[in-house]
PDB file of C-alpha atoms in Angstrom:
ATOM      1  CA  UNK A  29      78.915  39.009 154.192  1.00  0.00           C
ATOM      2  CA  UNK A  30      78.164  40.467 157.631  1.00  0.00           C
ATOM      3  CA  UNK A  31      77.855  43.941 156.140  1.00  0.00           C
ATOM      4  CA  UNK A  32      75.210  42.760 153.686  1.00  0.00           C
ATOM      5  CA  UNK A  33      73.356  40.889 156.433  1.00  0.00           C
ATOM      6  CA  UNK A  34      73.165  43.899 158.755  1.00  0.00           C
ATOM      7  CA  UNK A  35      72.290  46.209 155.872  1.00  0.00           C
ATOM      8  CA  UNK A  36      69.392  43.914 154.921  1.00  0.00           C
ATOM      9  CA  UNK A  37      68.155  43.653 158.515  1.00  0.00           C
ATOM     10  CA  UNK A  38      68.320  47.428 158.962  1.00  0.00           C
ATOM     11  CA  UNK A  39      66.554  48.123 155.680  1.00  0.00           C
ATOM     12  CA  UNK A  40      63.866  45.575 156.558  1.00  0.00           C
ATOM     13  CA  UNK A  41      63.291  47.230 159.950  1.00  0.00           C
ATOM     14  CA  UNK A  42      63.013  50.635 158.291  1.00  0.00           C
ATOM     15  CA  UNK A  43      60.565  49.224 155.745  1.00  0.00           C
ATOM     16  CA  UNK A  44      58.418  47.672 158.483  1.00  0.00           C
ATOM     17  CA  UNK A  45      58.465  50.970 160.375  1.00  0.00           C
ATOM     18  CA  UNK A  46      57.254  52.921 157.352  1.00  0.00           C
ATOM     19  CA  UNK A  47      54.598  50.299 156.700  1.00  0.00           C
ATOM     20  CA  UNK A  48      53.388  50.444 160.318  1.00  0.00           C
ATOM     21  CA  UNK A  49      53.309  54.239 160.092  1.00  0.00           C
ATOM     22  CA  UNK A  50      51.097  54.182 156.994  1.00  0.00           C
ATOM     23  CA  UNK A  51      48.723  51.369 158.019  1.00  0.00           C
ATOM     24  CA  UNK A  52      46.326  51.577 160.945  1.00  0.00           C
ATOM     25  CA  UNK A  53      45.599  47.858 160.998  1.00  0.00           C
ATOM     26  CA  UNK A  54      46.132  44.712 158.957  1.00  0.00           C
ATOM     27  CA  UNK A  55      43.422  42.065 158.613  1.00  0.00           C
ATOM     28  CA  UNK A  56      44.612  38.550 157.829  1.00  0.00           C
ATOM     29  CA  UNK A  57      42.473  36.090 155.920  1.00  0.00           C
ATOM     30  CA  UNK A  58      40.478  33.591 157.978  1.00  0.00           C
ATOM     31  CA  UNK A  59      41.348  29.909 157.660  1.00  0.00           C
ATOM     32  CA  UNK A  60      38.770  28.164 155.497  1.00  0.00           C
ATOM     33  CA  UNK A  61      38.631  24.450 154.862  1.00  0.00           C
ATOM     34  CA  UNK A  62      35.862  22.869 152.831  1.00  0.00           C
ATOM     35  CA  UNK A  63      33.859  26.082 152.675  1.00  0.00           C
ATOM     36  CA  UNK A  64      33.707  26.395 156.471  1.00  0.00           C
ATOM     37  CA  UNK A  65      35.603  28.961 158.469  1.00  0.00           C
ATOM     38  CA  UNK A  66      38.014  27.267 160.897  1.00  0.00           C
ATOM     39  CA  UNK A  67      39.623  30.338 162.483  1.00  0.00           C
ATOM     40  CA  UNK A  68      38.348  33.935 162.460  1.00  0.00           C
ATOM     41  CA  UNK A  69      40.139  36.735 160.626  1.00  0.00           C
ATOM     42  CA  UNK A  70      43.024  38.109 162.655  1.00  0.00           C
ATOM     43  CA  UNK A  71      43.401  41.876 163.090  1.00  0.00           C
ATOM     44  CA  UNK A  72      46.877  43.260 163.791  1.00  0.00           C
ATOM     45  CA  UNK A  73      47.144  46.852 165.023  1.00  0.00           C
ATOM     46  CA  UNK A  74      50.672  48.140 165.695  1.00  0.00           C
ATOM     47  CA  UNK A  75      51.114  50.237 168.859  1.00  0.00           C
ATOM     48  CA  UNK A  76      51.852  53.942 168.495  1.00  0.00           C
ATOM     49  CA  UNK A  77      55.533  53.543 169.367  1.00  0.00           C
ATOM     50  CA  UNK A  78      56.266  50.734 166.881  1.00  0.00           C
ATOM     51  CA  UNK A  79      56.794  52.723 163.637  1.00  0.00           C
ATOM     52  CA  UNK A  80      59.259  55.172 165.125  1.00  0.00           C
ATOM     53  CA  UNK A  81      61.142  52.502 167.066  1.00  0.00           C
ATOM     54  CA  UNK A  82      61.477  50.273 163.996  1.00  0.00           C
ATOM     55  CA  UNK A  83      62.626  53.131 161.775  1.00  0.00           C
ATOM     56  CA  UNK A  84      65.096  54.375 164.389  1.00  0.00           C
ATOM     57  CA  UNK A  85      66.548  50.958 165.119  1.00  0.00           C
ATOM     58  CA  UNK A  86      66.715  50.172 161.408  1.00  0.00           C
ATOM     59  CA  UNK A  87      68.580  53.406 160.708  1.00  0.00           C
ATOM     60  CA  UNK A  88      71.094  52.664 163.471  1.00  0.00           C
ATOM     61  CA  UNK A  89      71.681  49.141 162.118  1.00  0.00           C
ATOM     62  CA  UNK A  90      72.132  50.477 158.565  1.00  0.00           C
ATOM     63  CA  UNK A  91      74.673  53.021 159.802  1.00  0.00           C
ATOM     64  CA  UNK A  92      76.411  50.293 161.786  1.00  0.00           C
ATOM     65  CA  UNK A  93      76.609  48.102 158.685  1.00  0.00           C
ATOM     66  CA  UNK A  94      78.641  50.787 156.907  1.00  0.00           C
ATOM     67  CA  UNK A  95      81.302  50.649 159.635  1.00  0.00           C
ATOM     68  CA  UNK A  96      81.732  46.864 159.666  1.00  0.00           C
ATOM     69  CA  UNK A  97      84.322  46.596 156.851  1.00  0.00           C
ATOM     70  CA  UNK A  98      86.574  49.120 158.609  1.00  0.00           C
ATOM     71  CA  UNK A  99      86.433  47.100 161.823  1.00  0.00           C
ATOM     72  CA  UNK A 100      87.078  43.725 160.176  1.00  0.00           C
ATOM     73  CA  UNK A 101      90.024  44.808 158.040  1.00  0.00           C
ATOM     74  CA  UNK A 102      91.278  47.436 160.446  1.00  0.00           C
TER      75      UNK A 102
END
């Protein structure tokens, strides 16, 4: 169970890193209620270091997840 959890977390981090590498910015929809805009659209721009850090950390966690069964049963 722990192996699957860490594998999923690592893969998710790698996926977010690739996504941040490909996208310059993400614009979220504004909140609208009754035809009137309540909150403005939110723009998210990842910093330059984020894609590489997420992909690197995700890769380390994925590699770590492959060693967990040996440690638990070992």
